[in-house]
């Protein structure tokens, strides 16, 4: 089996903007360990990203400062944004190395509101699920009900999310059905003591100062999350790595000092679940590499928590692949009929919504296509090969379906059985687009954005929500890609 490295960050940013360098949060190799391998996936869960009711339309159209900052940092390192989703202040960002993109299958995002009895998205969860190398993975970021005395509400939040979160892939229609589940977020569970024997915040802080390094077992006996997991009321299906760091909430912003208005608590957590024996003769496993907080970040009243895991996936696993033929000729702007070929493996089922995206050669976001065409529109009819054999098809792009600016581009083949699920089956090598007059064509950025998809046609997206009537469950990258320049890597 092969090993995939996942790096998780969960952080309640308390409506603040990034005010500190975030590179160390992501643990990039330094001059002292340049050979340290980078993770295969970065998964970043944020809570309380600034989102006010009067600004919701603007929030939906423009990338927030946190997402923009992480995009710039990680895209410089060669990561691709596989999927992002936002539910008001709750954001989940999933990045992957380019080499894994063509192995992403059945990518789908989902959300559940739990605020105000399910009417408001200030509390709730967002998730992204996909298959990778034969294994199913579900990533959940949540922000549960606050306050020490509302334990029952947090338990109800969890069970509501588990019940209401559903996916279109039948075998993994529920969060818990996936081979691997990672649940991160501000779970808001507090330290809870017996009535009449509860220490004050000052006494808990004093006790923390006397604790030997990493020895938090005595305090964790009073952690609400540990109690409800043991009782089977919530999260009992999950495991948490051993906590060897102090409570991550609540701090005076700009300091490392606890705010004694609240009892110090481990509100920010990373949990995981593995269905180890889902396949014959194979045992799936998630190994904890690290689980810690980063105390030097002081822009919020929470400390960020990071977790690194190695998971096992099937070696040399291939399924439903599309291989583009090398493109040696130059695509001249205005060509009447630009043709290329791609070969589909025998197990690829062509859906009416399958499409070919045209991307910048150095693209950083699966949602950031320059133009697209539905496969049915550009496929040249030809003889059908015998059953079970690969199919080579010719793609013909007519005038107006390509790009308008000289440069280097790629084709990406997307299988999209419905509006909510899509798979990346193939990426072409870069090819050149040039002006017939060999003159650079300059477009105004706003004009280029407005012409990036065909007028009057529904673009191949993954949501049918009308953003002007419901501002929740928003796909960050999708809604902002034509309105900001955040992914320009300088």
Tab-separated table of C-alpha atoms in Angstrom:
chain	number	residue	atom	x	y	z
A	1	UNK	CA	0.000	0.000	0.000
A	2	UNK	CA	1.025	3.607	-0.533
A	3	UNK	CA	1.129	6.315	2.122
A	4	UNK	CA	-0.547	9.718	1.775
A	5	UNK	CA	0.441	12.538	4.116
A	6	UNK	CA	-2.339	14.839	5.347
A	7	UNK	CA	-1.673	18.094	7.210
A	8	UNK	CA	-4.620	19.605	9.117
A	9	UNK	CA	-5.118	23.059	10.579
A	10	UNK	CA	-8.126	24.138	12.640
A	11	UNK	CA	-8.349	27.690	13.887
A	12	UNK	CA	-11.085	29.954	15.181
A	13	UNK	CA	-9.825	33.322	13.933
A	14	UNK	CA	-12.304	35.409	15.947
A	15	UNK	CA	-13.291	37.616	12.948
A	16	UNK	CA	-9.732	38.991	12.803
A	17	UNK	CA	-7.614	39.377	9.664
A	18	UNK	CA	-4.278	37.605	9.201
A	19	UNK	CA	-1.789	39.702	11.123
A	20	UNK	CA	1.091	37.270	11.394
A	21	UNK	CA	3.119	35.288	8.906
A	22	UNK	CA	1.348	31.974	8.269
A	23	UNK	CA	4.242	30.013	6.766
A	24	UNK	CA	5.245	28.433	10.068
A	25	UNK	CA	1.624	27.377	10.584
A	26	UNK	CA	2.067	25.107	7.556
A	27	UNK	CA	5.444	23.711	8.662
A	28	UNK	CA	7.276	24.197	5.396
A	29	UNK	CA	10.817	22.843	5.059
A	30	UNK	CA	13.415	25.341	6.298
A	31	UNK	CA	17.080	25.863	5.500
A	32	UNK	CA	17.851	23.309	8.201
A	33	UNK	CA	15.660	20.527	6.786
A	34	UNK	CA	15.299	21.261	3.087
A	35	UNK	CA	14.717	17.606	2.258
A	36	UNK	CA	11.659	17.226	4.461
A	37	UNK	CA	8.808	15.951	2.246
A	38	UNK	CA	5.777	18.148	1.798
A	39	UNK	CA	2.318	16.770	2.670
A	40	UNK	CA	0.211	15.334	-0.123
A	41	UNK	CA	-2.812	17.263	1.160
A	42	UNK	CA	-3.301	20.387	3.242
A	43	UNK	CA	-6.717	20.648	4.901
A	44	UNK	CA	-7.454	23.972	6.584
A	45	UNK	CA	-10.581	24.537	8.656
A	46	UNK	CA	-11.358	28.072	9.826
A	47	UNK	CA	-14.150	29.284	12.064
A	48	UNK	CA	-15.444	32.797	12.713
A	49	UNK	CA	-14.040	34.246	9.533
A	50	UNK	CA	-15.586	37.709	9.434
A	51	UNK	CA	-19.044	37.431	7.919
A	52	UNK	CA	-21.754	39.969	8.668
A	53	UNK	CA	-25.352	39.802	7.395
A	54	UNK	CA	-25.089	43.139	5.582
A	55	UNK	CA	-21.918	41.977	3.793
A	56	UNK	CA	-23.047	38.546	2.658
A	57	UNK	CA	-23.295	39.368	-1.030
A	58	UNK	CA	-19.778	40.817	-0.960
A	59	UNK	CA	-18.524	37.831	1.062
A	60	UNK	CA	-19.896	35.505	-1.596
A	61	UNK	CA	-18.200	37.317	-4.482
A	62	UNK	CA	-14.757	38.009	-3.063
A	63	UNK	CA	-12.217	35.766	-1.424
A	64	UNK	CA	-11.751	36.526	2.262
A	65	UNK	CA	-8.267	37.592	3.464
A	66	UNK	CA	-7.557	34.254	5.147
A	67	UNK	CA	-8.361	32.172	2.088
A	68	UNK	CA	-6.426	34.566	-0.137
A	69	UNK	CA	-3.370	34.319	2.127
A	70	UNK	CA	-3.401	30.528	2.277
A	71	UNK	CA	-3.921	30.371	-1.487
A	72	UNK	CA	-0.878	32.495	-2.172
A	73	UNK	CA	1.345	30.586	0.250
A	74	UNK	CA	0.362	27.098	-0.866
A	75	UNK	CA	0.059	27.791	-4.583
A	76	UNK	CA	3.616	29.120	-4.566
A	77	UNK	CA	4.590	25.692	-3.300
A	78	UNK	CA	2.837	24.049	-6.257
A	79	UNK	CA	-0.398	22.998	-4.530
A	80	UNK	CA	-3.710	22.889	-6.361
A	81	UNK	CA	-6.965	23.977	-4.741
A	82	UNK	CA	-9.066	20.835	-5.041
A	83	UNK	CA	-12.180	22.179	-3.325
A	84	UNK	CA	-13.251	25.015	-1.028
A	85	UNK	CA	-16.583	25.590	0.683
A	86	UNK	CA	-17.895	28.291	2.999
A	87	UNK	CA	-20.866	28.449	5.364
A	88	UNK	CA	-20.848	32.051	6.605
A	89	UNK	CA	-17.815	32.141	8.919
A	90	UNK	CA	-16.968	28.432	8.577
A	91	UNK	CA	-14.493	27.687	5.766
A	92	UNK	CA	-12.884	24.456	4.590
A	93	UNK	CA	-9.915	24.631	2.183
A	94	UNK	CA	-8.522	21.469	0.585
A	95	UNK	CA	-5.206	21.591	-1.299
A	96	UNK	CA	-3.363	18.776	-3.047
A	97	UNK	CA	-0.158	18.263	-4.957
A	98	UNK	CA	-0.604	18.329	-8.733
A	99	UNK	CA	0.442	14.686	-9.112
A	100	UNK	CA	-2.681	13.577	-7.222
A	101	UNK	CA	-5.230	15.695	-9.105
A	102	UNK	CA	-5.989	13.110	-11.794
A	103	UNK	CA	-6.723	10.539	-9.081
A	104	UNK	CA	-9.462	12.614	-7.432
A	105	UNK	CA	-12.823	10.950	-7.939
A	106	UNK	CA	-16.353	11.943	-6.944
A	107	UNK	CA	-15.472	15.277	-5.351
A	108	UNK	CA	-18.463	16.685	-3.503
A	109	UNK	CA	-19.049	19.380	-0.881
A	110	UNK	CA	-21.855	19.590	1.655
A	111	UNK	CA	-22.975	21.749	4.565
A	112	UNK	CA	-25.396	21.706	7.494
A	113	UNK	CA	-26.644	24.713	9.474
A	114	UNK	CA	-27.275	24.245	13.188
A	115	UNK	CA	-27.579	27.863	14.378
A	116	UNK	CA	-31.044	29.030	15.487
A	117	UNK	CA	-32.435	25.529	15.201
A	118	UNK	CA	-30.988	24.980	11.746
A	119	UNK	CA	-32.058	28.313	10.267
A	120	UNK	CA	-28.749	30.137	10.539
A	121	UNK	CA	-25.250	29.163	9.437
A	122	UNK	CA	-23.222	30.853	12.162
A	123	UNK	CA	-22.933	27.363	13.630
A	124	UNK	CA	-22.822	24.090	11.726
A	125	UNK	CA	-20.454	22.147	9.505
A	126	UNK	CA	-19.024	22.041	6.005
A	127	UNK	CA	-17.395	19.034	4.392
A	128	UNK	CA	-15.575	17.819	1.317
A	129	UNK	CA	-15.520	14.165	0.299
A	130	UNK	CA	-13.644	12.399	-2.503
A	131	UNK	CA	-12.102	9.098	-3.483
A	132	UNK	CA	-8.343	8.866	-3.889
A	133	UNK	CA	-6.393	5.751	-4.947
A	134	UNK	CA	-9.339	3.482	-4.232
A	135	UNK	CA	-10.167	4.872	-0.767
A	136	UNK	CA	-12.949	7.228	0.264
A	137	UNK	CA	-12.087	10.262	2.385
A	138	UNK	CA	-14.422	12.683	4.158
A	139	UNK	CA	-13.144	15.950	5.665
A	140	UNK	CA	-15.422	17.874	8.053
A	141	UNK	CA	-14.948	21.316	9.592
A	142	UNK	CA	-17.453	22.469	12.197
A	143	UNK	CA	-18.295	25.168	14.706
A	144	UNK	CA	-20.614	23.852	17.388
A	145	UNK	CA	-22.732	25.676	19.978
A	146	UNK	CA	-20.773	27.744	22.491
A	147	UNK	CA	-20.964	28.157	26.291
A	148	UNK	CA	-20.146	25.699	29.035
A	149	UNK	CA	-23.735	24.995	30.068
A	150	UNK	CA	-24.994	24.176	26.533
A	151	UNK	CA	-23.438	20.721	26.349
A	152	UNK	CA	-26.726	19.161	25.232
A	153	UNK	CA	-26.853	21.556	22.277
A	154	UNK	CA	-23.380	20.493	21.146
A	155	UNK	CA	-24.404	16.866	21.309
A	156	UNK	CA	-27.497	17.695	19.274
A	157	UNK	CA	-25.382	19.628	16.750
A	158	UNK	CA	-23.209	16.583	16.153
A	159	UNK	CA	-26.117	14.226	15.655
A	160	UNK	CA	-27.876	16.721	13.365
A	161	UNK	CA	-24.783	17.029	11.173
A	162	UNK	CA	-24.390	13.251	10.977
A	163	UNK	CA	-28.064	12.867	10.041
A	164	UNK	CA	-28.389	15.723	7.550
A	165	UNK	CA	-25.053	15.503	5.767
A	166	UNK	CA	-25.632	13.273	2.749
A	167	UNK	CA	-23.707	12.638	-0.467
A	168	UNK	CA	-24.667	11.392	-3.908
A	169	UNK	CA	-22.185	8.494	-3.968
A	170	UNK	CA	-24.359	5.647	-2.737
A	171	UNK	CA	-21.657	3.681	-0.917
A	172	UNK	CA	-20.638	6.754	1.086
A	173	UNK	CA	-23.904	8.643	1.430
A	174	UNK	CA	-23.191	9.315	5.118
A	175	UNK	CA	-20.121	10.865	6.741
A	176	UNK	CA	-19.442	7.747	8.788
A	177	UNK	CA	-19.533	5.419	5.751
A	178	UNK	CA	-16.189	6.646	4.405
A	179	UNK	CA	-12.949	4.710	4.774
A	180	UNK	CA	-11.302	7.726	6.370
A	181	UNK	CA	-13.059	10.567	8.192
A	182	UNK	CA	-11.251	13.537	9.697
A	183	UNK	CA	-13.389	15.870	11.789
A	184	UNK	CA	-11.810	19.184	12.756
A	185	UNK	CA	-13.055	22.457	14.136
A	186	UNK	CA	-14.082	24.514	17.124
A	187	UNK	CA	-16.124	21.826	18.815
A	188	UNK	CA	-16.623	24.196	21.775
A	189	UNK	CA	-16.519	21.474	24.429
A	190	UNK	CA	-15.357	22.938	27.743
A	191	UNK	CA	-13.899	21.730	31.006
A	192	UNK	CA	-16.712	20.744	33.348
A	193	UNK	CA	-16.482	20.050	37.069
A	194	UNK	CA	-18.975	18.641	39.599
A	195	UNK	CA	-21.356	21.194	41.087
A	196	UNK	CA	-19.907	22.720	44.220
A	197	UNK	CA	-16.390	21.549	43.393
A	198	UNK	CA	-15.594	23.713	40.390
A	199	UNK	CA	-12.348	25.660	40.474
A	200	UNK	CA	-12.284	29.252	39.270
A	201	UNK	CA	-10.593	30.302	36.039
A	202	UNK	CA	-7.717	31.720	38.061
A	203	UNK	CA	-7.247	28.398	39.867
A	204	UNK	CA	-7.238	26.450	36.577
A	205	UNK	CA	-4.641	28.835	35.108
A	206	UNK	CA	-2.511	28.440	38.231
A	207	UNK	CA	-2.776	24.655	37.972
A	208	UNK	CA	-1.757	24.757	34.319
A	209	UNK	CA	1.383	26.692	35.190
A	210	UNK	CA	2.438	23.938	37.604
A	211	UNK	CA	1.810	21.031	35.242
A	212	UNK	CA	4.848	19.178	33.996
A	213	UNK	CA	5.296	19.317	30.236
A	214	UNK	CA	2.625	17.382	28.335
A	215	UNK	CA	1.002	16.051	31.542
A	216	UNK	CA	-2.622	17.111	31.106
A	217	UNK	CA	-4.345	13.861	32.032
A	218	UNK	CA	-5.799	15.153	35.298
A	219	UNK	CA	-7.411	18.194	33.685
A	220	UNK	CA	-8.669	16.216	30.702
A	221	UNK	CA	-10.715	14.062	33.069
A	222	UNK	CA	-13.043	17.056	33.192
A	223	UNK	CA	-13.191	17.606	29.432
A	224	UNK	CA	-16.745	17.454	28.099
A	225	UNK	CA	-15.759	15.910	24.773
A	226	UNK	CA	-13.968	13.012	26.442
A	227	UNK	CA	-17.065	12.448	28.589
A	228	UNK	CA	-19.574	12.409	25.728
A	229	UNK	CA	-17.335	10.140	23.631
A	230	UNK	CA	-17.091	7.687	26.526
A	231	UNK	CA	-20.857	7.853	27.063
A	232	UNK	CA	-21.611	7.292	23.380
A	233	UNK	CA	-23.578	10.541	23.098
A	234	UNK	CA	-21.432	12.166	20.387
A	235	UNK	CA	-18.205	11.459	18.491
A	236	UNK	CA	-18.027	7.982	19.978
A	237	UNK	CA	-17.112	6.634	16.522
A	238	UNK	CA	-13.968	8.786	16.476
A	239	UNK	CA	-10.506	8.679	17.984
A	240	UNK	CA	-8.435	11.632	19.119
A	241	UNK	CA	-4.644	11.628	19.341
A	242	UNK	CA	-3.266	12.132	22.830
A	243	UNK	CA	-3.445	15.782	23.851
A	244	UNK	CA	-0.029	17.041	24.941
A	245	UNK	CA	-0.717	20.751	24.744
A	246	UNK	CA	-2.517	23.203	27.055
A	247	UNK	CA	-6.066	24.467	26.485
A	248	UNK	CA	-6.374	26.532	23.302
A	249	UNK	CA	-9.159	28.841	24.515
A	250	UNK	CA	-9.613	31.562	25.726
A	251	UNK	CA	-6.700	34.008	25.381
A	252	UNK	CA	-6.396	37.760	25.552
A	253	UNK	CA	-5.873	38.733	21.919
A	254	UNK	CA	-2.284	39.729	21.208
A	255	UNK	CA	-0.922	37.817	24.195
A	256	UNK	CA	-0.233	34.325	25.537
A	257	UNK	CA	-2.295	35.064	28.646
A	258	UNK	CA	-5.582	33.343	29.339
A	259	UNK	CA	-8.684	35.502	29.553
A	260	UNK	CA	-10.071	34.493	32.922
A	261	UNK	CA	-13.599	35.488	31.866
A	262	UNK	CA	-13.753	31.919	30.556
A	263	UNK	CA	-12.353	28.709	31.965
A	264	UNK	CA	-9.439	27.493	29.831
A	265	UNK	CA	-10.715	24.705	27.574
A	266	UNK	CA	-9.678	22.480	24.684
A	267	UNK	CA	-12.310	23.751	22.275
A	268	UNK	CA	-10.244	23.164	19.111
A	269	UNK	CA	-9.835	19.520	18.172
A	270	UNK	CA	-8.899	17.062	15.436
A	271	UNK	CA	-10.600	13.653	15.461
A	272	UNK	CA	-10.388	10.773	13.027
A	273	UNK	CA	-12.111	7.539	12.131
A	274	UNK	CA	-10.879	4.621	10.007
A	275	UNK	CA	-12.860	1.661	8.705
A	276	UNK	CA	-9.832	-0.596	8.874
A	277	UNK	CA	-11.274	-3.774	7.360
A	278	UNK	CA	-13.403	-2.449	4.518
A	279	UNK	CA	-11.477	-4.483	1.923
A	280	UNK	CA	-10.339	-8.097	1.744
A	281	UNK	CA	-6.715	-8.827	2.624
A	282	UNK	CA	-6.012	-5.129	3.234
A	283	UNK	CA	-5.965	-3.212	6.510
A	284	UNK	CA	-6.445	0.542	6.292
A	285	UNK	CA	-4.650	2.662	8.840
A	286	UNK	CA	-4.133	6.284	9.863
A	287	UNK	CA	-0.911	6.942	11.765
A	288	UNK	CA	-0.606	10.090	13.864
A	289	UNK	CA	2.598	11.972	13.117
A	290	UNK	CA	1.908	15.013	15.310
A	291	UNK	CA	-0.913	16.739	17.179
A	292	UNK	CA	-0.180	20.100	18.725
A	293	UNK	CA	-1.069	23.765	19.096
A	294	UNK	CA	0.977	26.735	17.935
A	295	UNK	CA	1.107	29.182	20.841
A	296	UNK	CA	2.986	32.000	19.116
A	297	UNK	CA	-0.061	32.953	17.042
A	298	UNK	CA	-1.849	35.685	18.987
A	299	UNK	CA	-4.210	37.350	16.488
A	300	UNK	CA	-7.186	35.408	17.872
A	301	UNK	CA	-8.483	34.376	21.288
A	302	UNK	CA	-7.944	30.785	20.119
A	303	UNK	CA	-4.649	29.065	19.334
A	304	UNK	CA	-4.468	27.124	16.070
A	305	UNK	CA	-4.243	23.345	16.340
A	306	UNK	CA	-2.398	21.259	13.756
A	307	UNK	CA	-2.379	17.528	13.100
A	308	UNK	CA	-0.338	15.401	10.711
A	309	UNK	CA	-1.453	11.934	9.668
A	310	UNK	CA	-0.191	9.271	7.305
A	311	UNK	CA	-2.965	7.195	5.766
A	312	UNK	CA	-2.737	4.028	3.713
A	313	UNK	CA	-4.165	3.855	0.190
A	314	UNK	CA	-3.951	1.286	-2.589
A	315	UNK	CA	-0.661	1.232	-4.486
A	316	UNK	CA	-0.750	1.719	-8.261
A	317	UNK	CA	-4.517	2.124	-8.202
A	318	UNK	CA	-5.988	3.422	-11.456
A	319	UNK	CA	-9.620	3.895	-12.359
A	320	UNK	CA	-11.438	5.782	-15.095
A	321	UNK	CA	-8.550	7.578	-16.745
A	322	UNK	CA	-8.286	9.887	-19.753
A	323	UNK	CA	-4.975	10.428	-21.508
A	324	UNK	CA	-4.563	13.393	-23.820
A	325	UNK	CA	-2.375	12.962	-26.877
A	326	UNK	CA	0.679	15.268	-26.955
A	327	UNK	CA	-0.179	18.547	-28.677
A	328	UNK	CA	2.760	19.522	-30.875
A	329	UNK	CA	1.069	22.080	-33.084
A	330	UNK	CA	0.308	25.633	-32.015
A	331	UNK	CA	-3.303	26.598	-31.505
A	332	UNK	CA	-3.680	29.901	-33.321
A	333	UNK	CA	-6.331	32.249	-32.013
A	334	UNK	CA	-9.248	32.174	-34.437
A	335	UNK	CA	-8.507	28.716	-35.834
A	336	UNK	CA	-11.648	27.412	-37.501
A	337	UNK	CA	-11.138	23.885	-36.199
A	338	UNK	CA	-8.467	23.041	-33.629
A	339	UNK	CA	-8.309	19.280	-33.076
A	340	UNK	CA	-6.674	16.992	-30.566
A	341	UNK	CA	-7.269	13.466	-29.286
A	342	UNK	CA	-7.714	11.764	-25.955
A	343	UNK	CA	-8.006	8.122	-24.981
A	344	UNK	CA	-10.593	6.967	-22.442
A	345	UNK	CA	-10.000	3.800	-20.464
A	346	UNK	CA	-12.644	1.100	-20.895
A	347	UNK	CA	-14.328	1.874	-17.548
A	348	UNK	CA	-15.073	5.537	-18.332
A	349	UNK	CA	-18.793	6.173	-18.725
A	350	UNK	CA	-19.475	9.347	-20.687
A	351	UNK	CA	-22.139	11.496	-19.033
A	352	UNK	CA	-24.107	14.270	-20.764
A	353	UNK	CA	-22.502	16.837	-18.430
A	354	UNK	CA	-18.868	15.743	-18.948
A	355	UNK	CA	-16.760	18.703	-20.003
A	356	UNK	CA	-13.312	19.773	-21.086
A	357	UNK	CA	-11.866	22.756	-19.266
A	358	UNK	CA	-9.140	24.968	-20.724
A	359	UNK	CA	-6.776	26.126	-17.995
A	360	UNK	CA	-3.643	28.203	-17.705
A	361	UNK	CA	-0.661	25.827	-17.853
A	362	UNK	CA	0.267	26.846	-14.305
A	363	UNK	CA	-3.265	26.727	-12.922
A	364	UNK	CA	-3.765	26.625	-9.156
A	365	UNK	CA	-7.472	25.974	-8.773
A	366	UNK	CA	-9.760	23.331	-10.281
A	367	UNK	CA	-12.489	25.973	-10.435
A	368	UNK	CA	-10.319	28.485	-12.293
A	369	UNK	CA	-10.945	27.472	-15.911
A	370	UNK	CA	-10.406	29.960	-18.746
A	371	UNK	CA	-13.096	28.421	-20.941
A	372	UNK	CA	-14.898	25.112	-21.233
A	373	UNK	CA	-16.864	22.990	-23.654
A	374	UNK	CA	-19.158	20.057	-23.005
A	375	UNK	CA	-17.660	16.853	-24.321
A	376	UNK	CA	-20.758	16.123	-26.419
A	377	UNK	CA	-20.301	19.405	-28.286
A	378	UNK	CA	-16.656	18.904	-29.305
A	379	UNK	CA	-16.534	15.136	-29.862
A	380	UNK	CA	-16.156	14.087	-33.489
A	381	UNK	CA	-18.331	11.003	-34.231
A	382	UNK	CA	-16.387	7.876	-35.049
A	383	UNK	CA	-16.622	4.099	-34.882
A	384	UNK	CA	-17.221	2.545	-31.468
A	385	UNK	CA	-14.419	0.150	-30.410
A	386	UNK	CA	-15.175	-3.363	-29.126
A	387	UNK	CA	-16.568	-3.558	-25.626
A	388	UNK	CA	-13.936	-3.430	-22.890
A	389	UNK	CA	-11.384	-1.646	-25.070
A	390	UNK	CA	-10.010	1.883	-24.611
A	391	UNK	CA	-11.614	4.518	-26.833
A	392	UNK	CA	-9.682	7.215	-28.640
A	393	UNK	CA	-11.851	10.196	-29.441
A	394	UNK	CA	-11.156	13.331	-31.453
A	395	UNK	CA	-11.987	16.702	-29.926
A	396	UNK	CA	-12.741	19.598	-32.229
A	397	UNK	CA	-12.777	23.146	-30.850
A	398	UNK	CA	-14.462	25.665	-33.137
A	399	UNK	CA	-13.833	29.407	-33.357
A	400	UNK	CA	-14.858	31.140	-30.140
A	401	UNK	CA	-14.503	28.097	-27.902
A	402	UNK	CA	-10.843	28.592	-27.120
A	403	UNK	CA	-8.752	31.253	-25.433
A	404	UNK	CA	-8.113	34.772	-26.668
A	405	UNK	CA	-4.718	35.491	-25.154
A	406	UNK	CA	-1.438	33.922	-26.328
A	407	UNK	CA	0.261	31.729	-23.762
A	408	UNK	CA	0.495	28.147	-22.548
A	409	UNK	CA	-2.572	26.197	-21.503
A	410	UNK	CA	-3.836	22.728	-20.545
A	411	UNK	CA	-6.965	20.680	-21.128
A	412	UNK	CA	-8.606	18.993	-18.123
A	413	UNK	CA	-11.265	16.302	-18.560
A	414	UNK	CA	-14.056	16.327	-15.935
A	415	UNK	CA	-16.557	13.545	-15.467
A	416	UNK	CA	-19.705	15.073	-13.984
A	417	UNK	CA	-22.611	12.657	-13.575
A	418	UNK	CA	-24.672	15.417	-11.906
A	419	UNK	CA	-24.325	19.009	-10.772
A	420	UNK	CA	-22.941	18.065	-7.362
A	421	UNK	CA	-20.253	15.456	-8.076
A	422	UNK	CA	-17.275	15.569	-10.379
A	423	UNK	CA	-14.056	13.663	-11.038
A	424	UNK	CA	-10.800	14.716	-12.682
A	425	UNK	CA	-9.957	12.013	-15.208
A	426	UNK	CA	-7.115	13.572	-17.165
A	427	UNK	CA	-4.858	16.598	-17.637
A	428	UNK	CA	-2.972	17.382	-20.827
A	429	UNK	CA	0.600	18.533	-21.055
A	430	UNK	CA	0.948	22.300	-21.684
A	431	UNK	CA	0.338	23.464	-25.245
A	432	UNK	CA	0.881	26.827	-26.892
A	433	UNK	CA	-1.725	29.290	-28.062
A	434	UNK	CA	-0.481	32.070	-30.305
A	435	UNK	CA	-1.737	34.971	-32.379
A	436	UNK	CA	-1.602	34.463	-36.116
A	437	UNK	CA	0.087	37.837	-36.359
A	438	UNK	CA	2.516	36.750	-33.585
A	439	UNK	CA	1.426	39.785	-31.635
A	440	UNK	CA	0.530	39.682	-27.978
A	441	UNK	CA	-3.090	40.355	-27.293
A	442	UNK	CA	-3.830	42.264	-24.121
A	443	UNK	CA	-7.201	41.987	-22.494
A	444	UNK	CA	-8.595	44.041	-19.714
A	445	UNK	CA	-8.801	41.719	-16.635
A	446	UNK	CA	-12.461	42.576	-16.119
A	447	UNK	CA	-13.278	41.793	-19.763
A	448	UNK	CA	-11.385	38.506	-19.543
A	449	UNK	CA	-13.322	37.553	-16.427
A	450	UNK	CA	-16.650	38.364	-18.002
A	451	UNK	CA	-15.931	36.220	-21.057
A	452	UNK	CA	-14.497	33.180	-19.276
A	453	UNK	CA	-17.693	31.204	-19.698
A	454	UNK	CA	-20.207	31.013	-22.505
A	455	UNK	CA	-23.077	33.532	-22.201
A	456	UNK	CA	-26.450	32.007	-21.582
A	457	UNK	CA	-25.120	28.574	-20.620
A	458	UNK	CA	-24.988	27.071	-17.174
A	459	UNK	CA	-21.358	26.632	-16.207
A	460	UNK	CA	-20.285	23.215	-14.899
A	461	UNK	CA	-20.550	23.972	-11.196
A	462	UNK	CA	-21.349	21.916	-8.140
A	463	UNK	CA	-24.214	23.865	-6.634
A	464	UNK	CA	-27.678	24.975	-7.657
A	465	UNK	CA	-28.109	27.442	-4.777
A	466	UNK	CA	-29.230	30.951	-5.706
A	467	UNK	CA	-26.698	33.104	-3.868
A	468	UNK	CA	-29.067	36.045	-3.789
A	469	UNK	CA	-31.621	34.176	-1.717
A	470	UNK	CA	-29.460	31.829	0.343
A	471	UNK	CA	-25.924	32.815	1.294
A	472	UNK	CA	-24.877	29.538	2.875
A	473	UNK	CA	-22.839	26.590	1.754
A	474	UNK	CA	-20.887	28.864	-0.566
A	475	UNK	CA	-18.032	27.521	-2.660
A	476	UNK	CA	-15.313	30.103	-1.985
A	477	UNK	CA	-13.186	29.602	-5.078
A	478	UNK	CA	-16.100	29.223	-7.452
A	479	UNK	CA	-17.876	32.406	-6.421
A	480	UNK	CA	-14.785	34.565	-6.375
A	481	UNK	CA	-12.616	33.412	-9.238
A	482	UNK	CA	-13.864	36.056	-11.688
A	483	UNK	CA	-13.858	38.900	-9.178
A	484	UNK	CA	-10.398	38.814	-7.578
A	485	UNK	CA	-6.820	38.273	-8.519
A	486	UNK	CA	-5.879	36.374	-5.369
A	487	UNK	CA	-4.344	33.457	-7.206
A	488	UNK	CA	-1.829	35.552	-9.114
A	489	UNK	CA	1.363	34.135	-7.698
A	490	UNK	CA	4.000	36.829	-7.577
